[in-house]
mmCIF file of C-alpha atoms and ligand atoms in Angstrom:
data_model
loop_
_atom_site.group_PDB
_atom_site.id
_atom_site.type_symbol
_atom_site.label_atom_id
_atom_site.label_comp_id
_atom_site.label_asym_id
_atom_site.label_seq_id
_atom_site.Cartn_x
_atom_site.Cartn_y
_atom_site.Cartn_z
ATOM 1 C CA MET A 1334 10.359 8.790 19.038
ATOM 2 C CA ILE A 1335 6.924 7.878 17.947
ATOM 3 C CA GLY A 1336 6.195 9.783 14.744
ATOM 4 C CA VAL A 1337 2.539 11.081 14.061
ATOM 5 C CA PHE A 1338 1.321 12.182 10.725
ATOM 6 C CA ASP A 1339 -1.735 14.003 9.313
ATOM 7 C CA SER A 1340 -2.152 15.828 6.131
ATOM 8 C CA GLY A 1341 -2.699 18.992 8.604
ATOM 9 C CA PHE A 1342 -3.951 19.795 11.907
ATOM 10 C CA GLY A 1343 -6.376 17.057 12.483
ATOM 11 C CA GLY A 1344 -4.035 14.818 13.765
ATOM 12 C CA LEU A 1345 -3.254 16.832 16.539
ATOM 13 C CA THR A 1346 -6.483 15.807 18.248
ATOM 14 C CA ILE A 1347 -4.983 12.225 18.469
ATOM 15 C CA LEU A 1348 -1.555 13.229 19.380
ATOM 16 C CA ARG A 1349 -2.932 15.186 22.373
ATOM 17 C CA LYS A 1350 -4.653 12.419 23.562
ATOM 18 C CA PHE A 1351 -1.198 10.310 23.324
ATOM 19 C CA GLN A 1352 0.393 13.208 25.253
ATOM 20 C CA GLU A 1353 -2.294 12.738 28.153
ATOM 21 C CA ILE A 1354 -2.235 8.949 28.219
ATOM 22 C CA LEU A 1355 1.409 7.915 27.014
ATOM 23 C CA PRO A 1356 3.289 11.096 28.400
ATOM 24 C CA GLN A 1357 6.339 9.391 29.025
ATOM 25 C CA TYR A 1358 7.266 9.034 25.350
ATOM 26 C CA ASP A 1359 8.668 11.493 22.848
ATOM 27 C CA TYR A 1360 6.654 12.364 19.807
ATOM 28 C CA ILE A 1361 7.415 14.039 16.337
ATOM 29 C CA PHE A 1362 4.246 15.288 14.686
ATOM 30 C CA VAL A 1363 4.173 16.239 10.863
ATOM 31 C CA GLY A 1364 1.176 18.057 9.477
ATOM 32 C CA ASP A 1365 1.541 18.325 5.781
ATOM 33 C CA ASN A 1366 -0.603 21.586 5.561
ATOM 34 C CA ALA A 1367 0.959 22.964 2.267
ATOM 35 C CA ARG A 1368 -1.061 19.952 0.514
ATOM 36 C CA ALA A 1369 -3.784 19.286 2.789
ATOM 37 C CA PRO A 1370 -6.586 18.483 2.556
ATOM 38 C CA TYR A 1371 -5.893 14.905 1.390
ATOM 39 C CA GLY A 1372 -9.914 14.077 1.274
ATOM 40 C CA SER A 1373 -10.306 14.430 -2.362
ATOM 41 C CA ARG A 1374 -6.731 13.404 -3.762
ATOM 42 C CA SER A 1375 -6.338 10.528 -5.617
ATOM 43 C CA TYR A 1376 -5.111 7.153 -4.266
ATOM 44 C CA GLU A 1377 -1.767 7.454 -5.863
ATOM 45 C CA THR A 1378 -1.566 11.186 -4.612
ATOM 46 C CA VAL A 1379 -2.214 10.319 -1.400
ATOM 47 C CA TYR A 1380 0.065 7.353 -1.008
ATOM 48 C CA ALA A 1381 3.055 9.252 -2.321
ATOM 49 C CA TYR A 1382 2.466 12.417 -0.061
ATOM 50 C CA THR A 1383 2.086 9.628 2.689
ATOM 51 C CA LEU A 1384 4.895 7.651 1.873
ATOM 52 C CA GLN A 1385 7.238 10.732 1.875
ATOM 53 C CA ALA A 1386 6.237 11.653 5.300
ATOM 54 C CA VAL A 1387 6.771 8.024 6.944
ATOM 55 C CA ARG A 1388 10.119 7.869 5.242
ATOM 56 C CA ARG A 1389 10.915 11.112 6.601
ATOM 57 C CA LEU A 1390 9.783 10.205 10.137
ATOM 58 C CA PHE A 1391 12.120 7.457 9.832
ATOM 59 C CA ASP A 1392 15.109 9.195 8.749
ATOM 60 C CA MET A 1393 14.346 11.620 11.778
ATOM 61 C CA GLY A 1394 14.294 8.697 14.153
ATOM 62 C CA CYS A 1395 10.644 7.269 14.622
ATOM 63 C CA PRO A 1396 10.904 3.463 14.472
ATOM 64 C CA LEU A 1397 7.074 3.582 14.829
ATOM 65 C CA VAL A 1398 4.845 6.030 12.763
ATOM 66 C CA ILE A 1399 1.022 6.493 13.586
ATOM 67 C CA LEU A 1400 -1.102 7.525 10.449
ATOM 68 C CA ALA A 1401 -3.240 9.485 12.408
ATOM 69 C CA CYS A 1402 -5.615 10.863 9.212
ATOM 70 C CA ASN A 1403 -8.275 8.423 8.320
ATOM 71 C CA THR A 1404 -7.710 9.406 4.570
ATOM 72 C CA ALA A 1405 -4.063 8.368 4.471
ATOM 73 C CA SER A 1406 -5.171 5.146 6.485
ATOM 74 C CA ALA A 1407 -7.532 4.320 4.225
ATOM 75 C CA LYS A 1408 -5.466 4.990 1.012
ATOM 76 C CA ALA A 1409 -1.716 4.559 1.703
ATOM 77 C CA LEU A 1410 -1.326 2.251 4.723
ATOM 78 C CA ARG A 1411 -1.849 -1.222 3.301
ATOM 79 C CA SER A 1412 0.528 -0.426 0.376
ATOM 80 C CA ILE A 1413 3.400 1.204 2.674
ATOM 81 C CA GLN A 1414 3.001 -1.950 5.101
ATOM 82 C CA GLN A 1415 3.098 -4.596 2.323
ATOM 83 C CA ASN A 1416 5.480 -2.974 -0.534
ATOM 84 C CA ASP A 1417 7.529 -0.531 0.958
ATOM 85 C CA LEU A 1418 8.298 -1.182 4.792
ATOM 86 C CA PRO A 1419 10.217 -4.576 3.983
ATOM 87 C CA LYS A 1420 12.169 -2.403 1.693
ATOM 88 C CA ILE A 1421 12.789 0.440 3.624
ATOM 89 C CA ASP A 1422 13.246 -1.509 7.309
ATOM 90 C CA PRO A 1423 11.292 -4.405 8.385
ATOM 91 C CA THR A 1424 11.859 -3.657 11.959
ATOM 92 C CA ASN A 1425 9.941 -0.378 11.809
ATOM 93 C CA ARG A 1426 6.155 -0.168 11.969
ATOM 94 C CA VAL A 1427 3.425 1.970 10.438
ATOM 95 C CA LEU A 1428 -0.390 1.918 11.997
ATOM 96 C CA GLY A 1429 -3.147 3.164 11.020
ATOM 97 C CA ILE A 1430 -6.436 4.645 12.825
ATOM 98 C CA ILE A 1431 -9.552 2.823 11.005
ATOM 99 C CA ARG A 1432 -8.607 -0.876 12.214
ATOM 100 C CA PRO A 1433 -8.648 0.272 16.347
ATOM 101 C CA THR A 1434 -11.692 2.190 15.498
ATOM 102 C CA ALA A 1435 -13.534 -0.995 14.035
ATOM 103 C CA GLU A 1436 -12.347 -3.202 16.582
ATOM 104 C CA VAL A 1437 -14.296 -1.347 19.274
ATOM 105 C CA ILE A 1438 -17.360 -0.053 17.280
ATOM 106 C CA ASP A 1439 -19.807 -2.963 18.867
ATOM 107 C CA ARG A 1440 -19.949 -1.226 22.285
ATOM 108 C CA TYR A 1441 -20.867 2.092 20.774
ATOM 109 C CA THR A 1442 -24.354 0.601 19.119
ATOM 110 C CA ARG A 1443 -27.472 -0.860 20.346
ATOM 111 C CA THR A 1444 -29.135 -1.002 17.012
ATOM 112 C CA LYS A 1445 -25.900 -2.395 15.221
ATOM 113 C CA HIS A 1446 -26.595 0.295 12.491
ATOM 114 C CA VAL A 1447 -23.409 2.594 12.237
ATOM 115 C CA GLY A 1448 -22.948 5.817 10.401
ATOM 116 C CA ILE A 1449 -19.547 7.326 9.425
ATOM 117 C CA LEU A 1450 -18.600 10.367 8.478
ATOM 118 C CA GLY A 1451 -15.065 10.775 6.638
ATOM 119 C CA THR A 1452 -13.451 12.215 3.501
ATOM 120 C CA GLN A 1453 -14.253 11.495 0.246
ATOM 121 C CA GLY A 1454 -11.472 9.430 0.116
ATOM 122 C CA THR A 1455 -12.111 7.431 3.120
ATOM 123 C CA VAL A 1456 -15.712 6.870 2.140
ATOM 124 C CA ASP A 1457 -14.678 5.835 -1.741
ATOM 125 C CA SER A 1458 -12.301 3.388 -0.154
ATOM 126 C CA GLN A 1459 -14.791 1.547 1.809
ATOM 127 C CA SER A 1460 -12.198 0.812 4.297
ATOM 128 C CA TYR A 1461 -14.710 1.055 7.196
ATOM 129 C CA ILE A 1462 -17.358 -0.971 5.854
ATOM 130 C CA ILE A 1463 -14.447 -3.794 4.853
ATOM 131 C CA GLU A 1464 -12.863 -3.768 8.520
ATOM 132 C CA ILE A 1465 -15.895 -3.465 10.464
ATOM 133 C CA GLN A 1466 -17.788 -6.186 8.530
ATOM 134 C CA LYS A 1467 -14.717 -8.560 8.909
ATOM 135 C CA LEU A 1468 -14.977 -8.092 12.786
ATOM 136 C CA TYR A 1469 -18.627 -7.614 13.337
ATOM 137 C CA PRO A 1470 -20.774 -9.069 10.288
ATOM 138 C CA HIS A 1471 -24.177 -8.127 12.338
ATOM 139 C CA ILE A 1472 -23.305 -4.355 12.080
ATOM 140 C CA THR A 1473 -24.412 -2.524 9.252
ATOM 141 C CA VAL A 1474 -22.375 0.450 8.374
ATOM 142 C CA HIS A 1475 -23.621 3.634 6.389
ATOM 143 C CA GLN A 1476 -21.578 6.169 5.068
ATOM 144 C CA GLN A 1477 -21.496 9.880 4.311
ATOM 145 C CA ALA A 1478 -18.721 12.181 2.483
ATOM 146 C CA CYS A 1479 -18.067 15.624 3.768
ATOM 147 C CA PRO A 1480 -15.868 17.106 1.614
ATOM 148 C CA MET A 1481 -15.996 20.741 2.990
ATOM 149 C CA LEU A 1482 -15.177 20.177 6.249
ATOM 150 C CA ALA A 1483 -11.693 19.272 6.716
ATOM 151 C CA ALA A 1484 -11.214 22.683 4.722
ATOM 152 C CA LEU A 1485 -13.201 24.545 7.112
ATOM 153 C CA VAL A 1486 -11.223 23.520 9.818
ATOM 154 C CA GLU A 1487 -7.623 23.668 8.127
ATOM 155 C CA ASN A 1488 -8.764 27.400 7.384
ATOM 156 C CA GLY A 1489 -9.859 28.250 11.172
ATOM 157 C CA GLU A 1490 -13.578 28.038 10.507
ATOM 158 C CA ILE A 1491 -14.518 26.216 13.612
ATOM 159 C CA SER A 1492 -17.646 27.810 15.282
ATOM 160 C CA ASN A 1493 -19.726 29.813 12.527
ATOM 161 C CA PRO A 1494 -23.071 29.690 10.760
ATOM 162 C CA GLY A 1495 -21.501 28.430 7.613
ATOM 163 C CA THR A 1496 -19.763 25.675 9.247
ATOM 164 C CA ASP A 1497 -22.988 24.788 11.215
ATOM 165 C CA TYR A 1498 -24.925 24.848 7.576
ATOM 166 C CA PHE A 1499 -22.437 22.063 6.293
ATOM 167 C CA VAL A 1500 -22.282 19.816 9.266
ATOM 168 C CA LYS A 1501 -26.225 19.582 9.378
ATOM 169 C CA LYS A 1502 -26.164 18.870 5.831
ATOM 170 C CA TYR A 1503 -23.790 16.138 5.690
ATOM 171 C CA TYR A 1504 -25.226 14.662 9.245
ATOM 172 C CA ASP A 1505 -28.563 14.797 7.975
ATOM 173 C CA ALA A 1506 -27.891 13.197 4.567
ATOM 174 C CA LEU A 1507 -26.243 10.336 6.705
ATOM 175 C CA LEU A 1508 -29.330 10.063 8.775
ATOM 176 C CA SER A 1509 -31.664 9.835 5.967
ATOM 177 C CA GLN A 1510 -30.109 6.540 4.796
ATOM 178 C CA SER A 1511 -31.302 5.080 8.250
ATOM 179 C CA PRO A 1512 -33.140 6.020 11.115
ATOM 180 C CA SER A 1513 -31.675 3.067 13.192
ATOM 181 C CA ILE A 1514 -28.350 4.770 13.334
ATOM 182 C CA ASP A 1515 -27.395 5.273 16.889
ATOM 183 C CA ALA A 1516 -23.689 5.703 16.397
ATOM 184 C CA VAL A 1517 -21.960 8.123 14.311
ATOM 185 C CA VAL A 1518 -17.968 7.841 13.790
ATOM 186 C CA LEU A 1519 -16.291 11.221 13.181
ATOM 187 C CA GLY A 1520 -14.087 9.467 10.834
ATOM 188 C CA CYS A 1521 -11.728 12.468 10.031
ATOM 189 C CA THR A 1522 -9.444 13.294 12.513
ATOM 190 C CA HIS A 1523 -10.668 17.236 11.881
ATOM 191 C CA TYR A 1524 -14.021 16.555 12.763
ATOM 192 C CA PRO A 1525 -13.803 16.212 16.568
ATOM 193 C CA LEU A 1526 -13.128 20.149 16.727
ATOM 194 C CA LEU A 1527 -16.304 20.570 15.040
ATOM 195 C CA ILE A 1528 -18.176 18.687 18.047
ATOM 196 C CA GLU A 1529 -20.220 21.462 18.947
ATOM 197 C CA SER A 1530 -21.576 21.899 15.279
ATOM 198 C CA PHE A 1531 -22.349 18.007 15.297
ATOM 199 C CA GLU A 1532 -24.253 18.054 18.586
ATOM 200 C CA LYS A 1533 -26.416 21.044 17.411
ATOM 201 C CA ALA A 1534 -27.330 18.829 14.237
ATOM 202 C CA SER A 1535 -28.311 16.095 16.099
ATOM 203 C CA ALA A 1536 -30.176 17.822 18.813
ATOM 204 C CA GLY A 1537 -33.285 15.527 19.877
ATOM 205 C CA SER A 1538 -31.874 12.330 18.763
ATOM 206 C CA PRO A 1539 -30.354 9.517 20.462
ATOM 207 C CA VAL A 1540 -27.383 9.625 18.400
ATOM 208 C CA SER A 1541 -23.859 9.414 19.792
ATOM 209 C CA PHE A 1542 -20.615 10.874 18.228
ATOM 210 C CA VAL A 1543 -17.777 8.310 18.291
ATOM 211 C CA GLN A 1544 -14.430 10.016 18.457
ATOM 212 C CA GLN A 1545 -11.048 8.405 17.579
ATOM 213 C CA ASN A 1546 -8.698 9.943 20.039
ATOM 214 C CA GLU A 1547 -9.395 8.188 22.983
ATOM 215 C CA ILE A 1548 -9.667 5.147 21.359
ATOM 216 C CA VAL A 1549 -6.505 5.064 19.332
ATOM 217 C CA ALA A 1550 -4.495 6.069 22.164
ATOM 218 C CA HIS A 1551 -5.695 3.318 24.054
ATOM 219 C CA SER A 1552 -4.675 0.895 21.445
ATOM 220 C CA LEU A 1553 -1.540 2.304 21.073
ATOM 221 C CA ALA A 1554 -1.104 1.954 24.811
ATOM 222 C CA ASP A 1555 -1.956 -1.725 24.260
ATOM 223 C CA TYR A 1556 0.219 -2.239 21.368
ATOM 224 C CA LEU A 1557 3.351 -1.187 23.071
ATOM 225 C CA VAL A 1558 2.590 -3.684 25.911
ATOM 226 C CA ARG A 1559 2.111 -6.726 23.474
ATOM 227 C CA HIS A 1560 5.289 -5.153 21.722
ATOM 228 C CA PRO A 1561 8.147 -4.997 24.075
ATOM 229 C CA GLU A 1562 10.835 -4.958 21.265
ATOM 230 C CA MET A 1563 9.225 -1.903 19.710
ATOM 231 C CA GLU A 1564 8.620 -0.373 23.120
ATOM 232 C CA SER A 1565 12.136 -0.544 24.100
ATOM 233 C CA ARG A 1566 13.235 1.307 20.948
ATOM 234 C CA LEU A 1567 11.483 4.379 22.164
ATOM 235 C CA SER A 1568 12.710 7.363 23.763
ATOM 236 C CA LYS A 1569 10.985 8.565 27.010
ATOM 237 C CA GLY A 1570 11.353 12.042 27.727
ATOM 238 C CA GLY A 1571 8.106 13.513 27.532
ATOM 239 C CA HIS A 1572 9.160 15.969 24.670
ATOM 240 C CA THR A 1573 7.115 16.586 21.296
ATOM 241 C CA LEU A 1574 8.852 17.989 18.193
ATOM 242 C CA TYR A 1575 6.542 19.866 15.650
ATOM 243 C CA TYR A 1576 6.670 20.257 11.856
ATOM 244 C CA THR A 1577 4.635 21.619 9.166
ATOM 245 C CA THR A 1578 5.246 21.487 5.355
ATOM 246 C CA ASP A 1579 3.824 25.067 5.464
ATOM 247 C CA THR A 1580 4.252 28.596 7.487
ATOM 248 C CA PRO A 1581 5.106 27.591 11.177
ATOM 249 C CA GLN A 1582 3.714 30.802 12.405
ATOM 250 C CA THR A 1583 -0.070 29.730 10.931
ATOM 251 C CA PHE A 1584 0.844 26.443 12.088
ATOM 252 C CA ASP A 1585 1.223 27.562 15.487
ATOM 253 C CA ARG A 1586 -1.620 29.592 15.774
ATOM 254 C CA THR A 1587 -4.291 26.946 14.634
ATOM 255 C CA ALA A 1588 -2.574 24.366 16.755
ATOM 256 C CA ALA A 1589 -2.946 26.115 19.712
ATOM 257 C CA VAL A 1590 -6.556 25.591 19.538
ATOM 258 C CA PHE A 1591 -6.095 22.000 18.860
ATOM 259 C CA LEU A 1592 -3.757 21.525 21.881
ATOM 260 C CA GLY A 1593 -5.344 23.806 24.146
ATOM 261 C CA LYS A 1594 -1.518 24.637 24.714
ATOM 262 C CA GLU A 1595 1.166 27.305 22.794
ATOM 263 C CA VAL A 1596 3.736 25.258 20.490
ATOM 264 C CA ARG A 1597 6.423 26.330 18.186
ATOM 265 C CA SER A 1598 6.679 24.314 15.002
ATOM 266 C CA GLU A 1599 9.241 24.634 12.426
ATOM 267 C CA ARG A 1600 9.090 23.767 8.509
ATOM 268 C CA ILE A 1601 9.947 20.542 7.077
ATOM 269 C CA LEU A 1602 10.539 20.027 3.224
ATOM 270 C CA PHE A 1603 9.998 16.444 2.121
HETATM 271 N N1 LIG B 2529 -7.541 14.432 8.750
HETATM 272 C C1 LIG B 2529 -7.732 13.741 7.785
HETATM 273 C C2 LIG B 2529 -8.441 12.075 8.122
HETATM 274 O O1 LIG B 2529 -8.579 11.890 9.303
HETATM 275 C C3 LIG B 2529 -7.780 14.209 6.307
HETATM 276 C C4 LIG B 2529 -8.673 15.360 6.139
HETATM 277 C C5 LIG B 2529 -7.886 15.872 4.730
HETATM 278 O O2 LIG B 2529 -6.735 16.029 4.470
HETATM 279 O O3 LIG B 2529 -8.703 16.021 3.911
HETATM 280 O O4 LIG B 2529 -9.107 11.915 7.323
#
């Protein structure tokens, strides 16, 4: 199976696209809702929590784990790949979602000024700046942390004036860094749920929002074509199992909004 991990519900925006574009595979989704949001947590904490989830997904039969979380990709991926994977099982793989987004960003911008909205952890890690500038040194990257947004989404506050207020506040703070920004990456997997608020905030400006789900799903499809040794290890039944570290009933209610269908999760303890 393919393991998909997020601090909470956000990774479901990525999983939904996997299920659409790669429906033949089996998936296990784990949301660490009991400890979400991760965005303001330290490097050590995000690394420790993410490693627990990855180990668990390996034990459950996932040789390939996608960190469907920018914060975990920014703060834990490199350490897991370099320090832990060789000891746990060097044939397994853990992939993140920042690199695939950076790889295609050039197509989304004409002005070559890109904005990143993400958690405090993602922004402080500078991962987007580092990855984009490695590939496209001519692109200038501007960033803005949005500390309230993942928590609002985790709590189901998806469409109301309070949420609109914070979305506009962060969006305006980003755009005030440069009037040339023409592409804004929703660099947290929770934010696509707030797309209507973002569109209201940007009304009248020629800015486009870059959502990661499509990008990451195509990148996974491409990875599986390039890595037949991994592809052949994956089961193909079109099923998904859902796990949460918090209350399954609460997870199921909110997950239905993210996935557009009913699901039944089980509780998991690391
Ligand atoms: N969804 C996560 C991300 O993409 C993190 C949200 C959080 O837990 O703060 O960054």
